[in-house]
PDB file of C-alpha atoms in Angstrom:
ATOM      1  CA  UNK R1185     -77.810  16.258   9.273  1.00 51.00           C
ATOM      2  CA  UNK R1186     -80.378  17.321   6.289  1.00 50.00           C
ATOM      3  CA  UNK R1187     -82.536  19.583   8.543  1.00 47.00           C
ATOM      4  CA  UNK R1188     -78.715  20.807   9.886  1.00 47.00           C
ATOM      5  CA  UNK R1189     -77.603  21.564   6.327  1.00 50.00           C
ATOM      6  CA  UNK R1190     -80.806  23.581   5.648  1.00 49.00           C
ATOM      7  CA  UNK R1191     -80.636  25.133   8.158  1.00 54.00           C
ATOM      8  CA  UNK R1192     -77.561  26.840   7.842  1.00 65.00           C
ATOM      9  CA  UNK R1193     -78.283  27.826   4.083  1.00 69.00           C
ATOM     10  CA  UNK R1194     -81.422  29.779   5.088  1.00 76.00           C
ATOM     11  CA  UNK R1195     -79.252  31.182   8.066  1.00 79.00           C
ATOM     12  CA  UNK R1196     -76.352  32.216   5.299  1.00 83.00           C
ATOM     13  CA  UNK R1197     -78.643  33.458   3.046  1.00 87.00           C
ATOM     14  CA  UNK R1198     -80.247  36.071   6.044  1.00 89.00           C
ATOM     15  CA  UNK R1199     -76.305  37.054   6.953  1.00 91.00           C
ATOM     16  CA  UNK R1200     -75.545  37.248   3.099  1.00 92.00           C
ATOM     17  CA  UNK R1201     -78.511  39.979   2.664  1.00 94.00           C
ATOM     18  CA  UNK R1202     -77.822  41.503   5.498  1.00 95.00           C
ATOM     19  CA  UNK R1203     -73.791  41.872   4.516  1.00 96.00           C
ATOM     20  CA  UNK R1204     -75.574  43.339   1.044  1.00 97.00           C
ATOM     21  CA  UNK R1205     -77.590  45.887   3.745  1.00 97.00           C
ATOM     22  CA  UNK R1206     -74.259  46.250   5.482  1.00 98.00           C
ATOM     23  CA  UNK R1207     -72.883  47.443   1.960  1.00 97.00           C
ATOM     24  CA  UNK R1208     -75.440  49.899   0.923  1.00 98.00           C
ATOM     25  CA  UNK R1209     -75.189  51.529   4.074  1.00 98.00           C
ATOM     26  CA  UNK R1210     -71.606  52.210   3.876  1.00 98.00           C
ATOM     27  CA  UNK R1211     -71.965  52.908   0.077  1.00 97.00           C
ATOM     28  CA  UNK R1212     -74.619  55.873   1.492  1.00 97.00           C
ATOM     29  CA  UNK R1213     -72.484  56.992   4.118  1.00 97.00           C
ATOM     30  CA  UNK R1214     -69.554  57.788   2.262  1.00 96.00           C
ATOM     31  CA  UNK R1215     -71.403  60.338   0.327  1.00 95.00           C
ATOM     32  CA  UNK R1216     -70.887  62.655   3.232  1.00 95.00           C
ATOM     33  CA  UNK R1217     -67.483  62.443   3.788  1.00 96.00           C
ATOM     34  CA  UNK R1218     -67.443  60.589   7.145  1.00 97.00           C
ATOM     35  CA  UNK R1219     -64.314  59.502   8.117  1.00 96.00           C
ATOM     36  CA  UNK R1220     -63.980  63.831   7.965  1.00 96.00           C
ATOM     37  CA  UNK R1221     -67.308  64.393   9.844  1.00 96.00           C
ATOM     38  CA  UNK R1222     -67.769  61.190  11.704  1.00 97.00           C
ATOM     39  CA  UNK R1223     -64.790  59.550  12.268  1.00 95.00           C
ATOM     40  CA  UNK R1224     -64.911  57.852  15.464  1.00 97.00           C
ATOM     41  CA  UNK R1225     -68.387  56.200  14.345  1.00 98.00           C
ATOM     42  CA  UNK R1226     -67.051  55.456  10.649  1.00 98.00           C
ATOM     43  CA  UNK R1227     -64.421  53.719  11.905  1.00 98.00           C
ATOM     44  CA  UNK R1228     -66.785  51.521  14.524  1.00 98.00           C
ATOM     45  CA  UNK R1229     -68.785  50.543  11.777  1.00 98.00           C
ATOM     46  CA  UNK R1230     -65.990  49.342   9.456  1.00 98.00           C
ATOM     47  CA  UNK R1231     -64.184  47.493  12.289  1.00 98.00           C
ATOM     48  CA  UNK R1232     -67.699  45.743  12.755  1.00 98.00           C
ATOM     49  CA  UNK R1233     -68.600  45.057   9.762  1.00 98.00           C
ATOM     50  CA  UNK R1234     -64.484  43.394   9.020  1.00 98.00           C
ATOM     51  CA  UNK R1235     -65.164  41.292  12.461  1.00 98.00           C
ATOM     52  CA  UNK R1236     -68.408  40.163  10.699  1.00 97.00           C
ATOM     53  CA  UNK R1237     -66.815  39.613   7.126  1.00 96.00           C
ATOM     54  CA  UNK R1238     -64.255  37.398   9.131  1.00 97.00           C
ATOM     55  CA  UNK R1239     -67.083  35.173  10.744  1.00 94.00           C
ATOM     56  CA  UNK R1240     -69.024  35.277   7.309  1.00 93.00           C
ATOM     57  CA  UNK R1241     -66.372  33.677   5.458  1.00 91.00           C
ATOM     58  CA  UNK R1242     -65.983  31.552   8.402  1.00 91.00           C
ATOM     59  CA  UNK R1243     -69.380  30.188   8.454  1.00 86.00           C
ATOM     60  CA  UNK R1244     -70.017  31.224  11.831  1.00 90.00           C
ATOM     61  CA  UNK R1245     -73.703  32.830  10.690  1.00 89.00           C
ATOM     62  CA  UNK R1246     -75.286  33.570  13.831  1.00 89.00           C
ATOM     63  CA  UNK R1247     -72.100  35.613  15.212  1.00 93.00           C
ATOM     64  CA  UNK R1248     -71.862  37.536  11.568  1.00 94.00           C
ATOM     65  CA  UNK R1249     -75.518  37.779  11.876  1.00 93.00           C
ATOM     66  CA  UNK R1250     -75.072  40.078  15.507  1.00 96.00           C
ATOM     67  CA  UNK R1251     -72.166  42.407  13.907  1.00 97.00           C
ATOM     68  CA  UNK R1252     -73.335  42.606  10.461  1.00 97.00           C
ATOM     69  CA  UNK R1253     -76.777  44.159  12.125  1.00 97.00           C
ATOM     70  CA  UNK R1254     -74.390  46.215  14.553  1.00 98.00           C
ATOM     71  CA  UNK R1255     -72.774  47.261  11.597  1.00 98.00           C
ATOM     72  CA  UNK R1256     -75.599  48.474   9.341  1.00 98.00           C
ATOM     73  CA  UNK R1257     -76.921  50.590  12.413  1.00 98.00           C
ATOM     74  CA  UNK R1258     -73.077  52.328  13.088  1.00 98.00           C
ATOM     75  CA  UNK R1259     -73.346  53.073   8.997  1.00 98.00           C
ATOM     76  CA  UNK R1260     -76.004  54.562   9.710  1.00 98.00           C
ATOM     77  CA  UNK R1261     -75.889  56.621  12.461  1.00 98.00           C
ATOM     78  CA  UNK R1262     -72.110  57.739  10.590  1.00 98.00           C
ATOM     79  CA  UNK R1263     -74.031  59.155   7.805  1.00 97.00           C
ATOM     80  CA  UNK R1264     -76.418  61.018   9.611  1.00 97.00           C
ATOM     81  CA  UNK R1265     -73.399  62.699  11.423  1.00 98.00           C
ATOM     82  CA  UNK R1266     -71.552  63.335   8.906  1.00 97.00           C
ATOM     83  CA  UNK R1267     -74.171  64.702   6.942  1.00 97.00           C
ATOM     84  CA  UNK R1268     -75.080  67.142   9.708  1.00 96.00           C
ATOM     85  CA  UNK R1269     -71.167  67.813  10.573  1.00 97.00           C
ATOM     86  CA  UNK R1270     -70.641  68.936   7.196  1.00 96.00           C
ATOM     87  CA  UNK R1271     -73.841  70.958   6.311  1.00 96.00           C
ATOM     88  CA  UNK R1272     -72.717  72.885   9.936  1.00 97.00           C
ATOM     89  CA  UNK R1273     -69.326  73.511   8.596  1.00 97.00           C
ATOM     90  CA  UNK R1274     -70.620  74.221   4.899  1.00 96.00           C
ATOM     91  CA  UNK R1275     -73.300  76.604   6.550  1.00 96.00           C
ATOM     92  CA  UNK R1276     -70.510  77.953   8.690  1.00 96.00           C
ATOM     93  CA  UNK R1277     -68.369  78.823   5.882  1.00 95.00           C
ATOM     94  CA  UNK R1278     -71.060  80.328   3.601  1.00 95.00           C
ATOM     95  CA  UNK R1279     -71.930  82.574   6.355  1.00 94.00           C
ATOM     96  CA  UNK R1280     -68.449  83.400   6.920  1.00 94.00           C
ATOM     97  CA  UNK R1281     -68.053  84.101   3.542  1.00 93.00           C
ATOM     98  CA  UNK R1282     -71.128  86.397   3.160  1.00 92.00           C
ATOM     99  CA  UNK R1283     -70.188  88.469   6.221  1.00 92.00           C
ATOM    100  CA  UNK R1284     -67.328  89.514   4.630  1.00 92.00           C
ATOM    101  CA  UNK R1285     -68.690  89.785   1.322  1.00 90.00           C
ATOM    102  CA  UNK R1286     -66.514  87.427  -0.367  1.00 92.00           C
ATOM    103  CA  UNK R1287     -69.303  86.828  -3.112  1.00 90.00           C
ATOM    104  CA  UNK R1288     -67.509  84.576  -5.367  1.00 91.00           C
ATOM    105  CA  UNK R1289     -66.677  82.231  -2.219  1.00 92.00           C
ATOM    106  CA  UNK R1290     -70.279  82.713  -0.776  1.00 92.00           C
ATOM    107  CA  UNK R1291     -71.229  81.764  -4.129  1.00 91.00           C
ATOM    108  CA  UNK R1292     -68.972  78.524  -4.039  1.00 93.00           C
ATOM    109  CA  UNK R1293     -69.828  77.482  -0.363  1.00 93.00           C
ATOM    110  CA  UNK R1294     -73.574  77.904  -1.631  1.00 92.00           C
ATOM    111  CA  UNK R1295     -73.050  75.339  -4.235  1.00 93.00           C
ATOM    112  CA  UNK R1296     -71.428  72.709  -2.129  1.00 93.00           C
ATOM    113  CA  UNK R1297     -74.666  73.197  -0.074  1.00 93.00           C
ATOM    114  CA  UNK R1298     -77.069  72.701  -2.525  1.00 93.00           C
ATOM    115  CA  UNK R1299     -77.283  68.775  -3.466  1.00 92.00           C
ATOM    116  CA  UNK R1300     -77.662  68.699   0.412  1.00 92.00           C
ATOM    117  CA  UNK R1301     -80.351  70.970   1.215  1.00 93.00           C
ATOM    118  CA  UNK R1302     -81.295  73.460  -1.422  1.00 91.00           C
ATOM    119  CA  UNK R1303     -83.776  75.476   0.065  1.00 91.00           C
ATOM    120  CA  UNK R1304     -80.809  76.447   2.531  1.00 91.00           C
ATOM    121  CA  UNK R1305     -78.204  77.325  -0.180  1.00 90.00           C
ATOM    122  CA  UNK R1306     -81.052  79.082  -2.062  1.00 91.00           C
ATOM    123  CA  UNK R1307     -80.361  81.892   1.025  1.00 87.00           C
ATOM    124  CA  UNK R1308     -77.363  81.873   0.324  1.00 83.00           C
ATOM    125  CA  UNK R1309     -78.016  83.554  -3.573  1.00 76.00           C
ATOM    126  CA  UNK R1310     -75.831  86.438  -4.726  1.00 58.00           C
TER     127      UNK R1310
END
């Protein structure tokens, strides 16, 4: 029963940083907006990582253990969509904007790019 009891607390403890992983990944992936720009695999991720929050709290580690991983990766791969989803539209509307010469909104569009790639909003300078 000892060994049993030990057992399980190293096995919580792996789920329990893993659930912190889980966190940080979703913390990341909002950043980019992606229940806009990657809906379909934002919501995967949170109904995987509520499935493994429900087998967390009850103690049922090695199932957690599956979706909690499951769920990191769908965090993820939801904020490296997003991220690309919304630098295309961003780019997209910048260019739109300069095309038409709409300066002050090529000059706004070109801001919202810049904390994501600043050597691309940098072509976008009035």
């Amino acid at each position: 029963m000892a060994d049993w009891i030990l057992l399980n607390g190293k096995k919580r403890e792996w789920v329990k940083s893993l659930r912190n992983t889980v966190q940080s990944n979703r913390t990341t992936a909002e950043q980019y907006e992606p229940r806009t720009y990657a809906g379909d695999i934002y919501s995967n991720a949170l109904d995987l990582a509520q499935s493994a929050e429900k087998l967390y709290n009850e103690a049922k580690f090695s199932e957690a253990e599956e979706l909690f991983g499951k769920a990191a990766k769908s965090f993820e791969q939801a904020k490296n969509s997003a991220f690309n989803s919304k630098l295309k539209f961003l780019t997209g509307e910048a260019e739109k904007a300069e095309q038409s010469a709409k300066w002050n909104e090529l000059k706004s569009w070109a801001e919202k790019i810049r904390p994501m790639n600043n050597s691309l909003a940098d072509q976008f300078k009035t």
